[in-house]
Amino acid sequence: MHEQNILALADDLRARRYSSVELTRHYLERIARLNPDLNAFITVAAEPALAAAGRADAALAAGTAGPLTGIPIAHKDIFCTQGLRTSCGSRMLDNFIAPYDATVVERLAAAGAVVLGKTNMDEFAMGSSNETSWYGPVKNPWDHTRVPGGSSGGSAAAVAARLCAAATGTDTGGSIRQPAALCGITGIKPTYGRCSRWGMIAFASSLDQAGPMARSAADAALLLQAMAGFDPRDSTSIDTPVPDYTAGLDQDLAGLRIGLPKEYFGDGLDARTAASIDGAIREYERLGARVSEISLPNSPLSVPVYYVVAPAECSSNLARFDGVRYGHRCQAPTDLEDLYQRSRAEGFGPEVQRRIMIGTYVLSAGYYDAYYLKAQKIRHLIAEDFKRAFTQVDVIMGPSSPTTAFPIGAKRDDPVAMYLSDIYTIATNLAGLPGMSIPVAPVDGLPVGLQIIGNYFEEGRLLNVAHRLQQETHWHCAVPTGCA
Ligand code: GLN
């Protein structure tokens, strides 16, 4: 059952080849067997999952089932799930049971999906390797000595290891695309405002966006269909109709204009990763696409700009974790100051503390103009680069990550080296554009991700472009040893 994609599972469920309860049990058994080593799940919700599967079976019997009815998925532990621990990978929220569902969670539940549990992640989504999680690192299913990427590393590893049919992730600077690339799965970060952020614990509010992580573009299309759409509870949600993503998957690519930013193929890109990306681009040429070089001149500034803007926003968002209203509280505080200080010092890990300090500094009266305001101006120039590029091309392609998965521990003590993992993904978040990662030819048995960037609200085109390649090639079908 776990070999099947979502469409095939939905067919089997409708034909009663097995029930959703049987399918859910099968996945729970896989999780029980493989997760103790992989550490992809923080919380497994066996009983609620089986209850939801029972309801899905009733809907299937009543003939009211949709494409996701009875399909077992997992949520990144950044999404509030009513009655279920929502830790955000942090000791701060280790004891937090969310009193409500995030909009994305609510919509997938309304579509009939079954939630197997909550996946591991970097603490408050800050990281590129899943090593900042309070719950310990996740192992990459392709090589257990390596990282799965981050911050949605638990979701990526769970999908790659076939511990769920698909999962949700969030992407502030690359956290869907980079782990999707490192684990050999398909992930899409939609346009900012496409999926509601309500109930998604905020890291950097002007950059955060939810999206699906799946085995194929066709599966991702089914999830995004349920997740996307206007939500009056999120003031940045955009009220524009959601197209039928599945209906557009097969469109012909003849004449598609692909732009390759020269800044994405320079120094710092591993040569064999580059060769694998080239191979995929040649496939697109065979499918009728026309390739040209473009330039995104300000993109080298995206990492420094991001590491001003994201910490600034996180220092403000994380101020609410004060030991009073949510989460961890220190023992026997002597006064209010002591309560705040020790609760936050104990609840937050080193990377989160580092970002809060940077953010507080760049927002302080004396440095606001020099750092924060300047970063916002360059952010605008980065968005302008893309605007210009999209007058010349339909989609932009390049690598999702400069290298394949690195060994656990390799960059743990070097934050700047870690920050550079997102060199190709961050600019799209700063511009608010949609971006996707799909698996292409592996290097030494490790997955490589091709990144596809589109214009605002062109998720349908990205899914179409990804799907056409997945019909012609089998890179997305590979399964890690021991997970088949
Ligand atoms: N790796 C980046 C960071 O640490 C991006 C994380 C994300 O997209 N959530 O901030």
GROMACS .gro file of C-alpha atoms and ligand atoms in nm, residues 76 78 122 124-129 150-152 170-178 203 208 306-307 310 351 355 418-419 421-422 425-426 429, ligand 1:
model
   45
   76LYS     CA    1   0.495   1.961   1.040
   78ILE     CA    2   0.458   2.405   1.346
  122ASP     CA    3   1.432   2.267   1.341
  124PHE     CA    4   1.082   2.735   1.544
  125ALA     CA    5   1.177   2.648   1.183
  126MET     CA    6   1.525   2.800   1.224
  127GLY     CA    7   1.774   2.576   1.051
  128SER     CA    8   1.868   2.386   0.738
  129SER     CA    9   1.952   2.046   0.884
  150GLY     CA   10   1.559   2.164   0.727
  151SER     CA   11   1.358   2.304   0.870
  152SER     CA   12   1.085   2.067   0.741
  170THR     CA   13   0.655   2.553   0.578
  171ASP     CA   14   0.911   2.760   0.393
  172THR     CA   15   1.050   3.089   0.525
  173GLY     CA   16   1.380   3.077   0.338
  174GLY     CA   17   1.385   2.733   0.180
  175SER     CA   18   1.246   2.495   0.441
  176ILE     CA   19   1.021   2.306   0.200
  177ARG     CA   20   1.249   2.307  -0.106
  178GLN     CA   21   1.588   2.233   0.054
  203PHE     CA   22   0.877   3.261   1.260
  208ASP     CA   23   0.648   3.221   0.610
  306TYR     CA   24   1.733   3.750   0.498
  307TYR     CA   25   1.953   3.726   0.809
  310ALA     CA   26   1.402   3.709   0.945
  351GLU     CA   27   2.009   2.908   1.743
  355ARG     CA   28   1.837   3.502   1.614
  418MET     CA   29   2.466   2.652   0.751
  419TYR     CA   30   2.299   2.977   0.637
  421SER     CA   31   2.265   2.612   0.236
  422ASP     CA   32   1.971   2.832   0.138
  425THR     CA   33   1.598   2.943  -0.215
  426ILE     CA   34   1.587   3.256   0.000
  429ASN     CA   35   1.073   3.419  -0.010
  485GLN     N1   36   1.731   2.775   0.680
  485GLN     C1   37   1.663   2.901   0.687
  485GLN     C2   38   1.666   2.953   0.829
  485GLN     O1   39   1.726   2.891   0.911
  485GLN     C3   40   1.523   2.888   0.637
  485GLN     C4   41   1.433   2.823   0.733
  485GLN     C5   42   1.291   2.817   0.688
  485GLN     O2   43   1.262   2.829   0.569
  485GLN     N2   44   1.203   2.801   0.784
  485GLN     O3   45   1.611   3.055   0.860
   0.00000   0.00000   0.00000
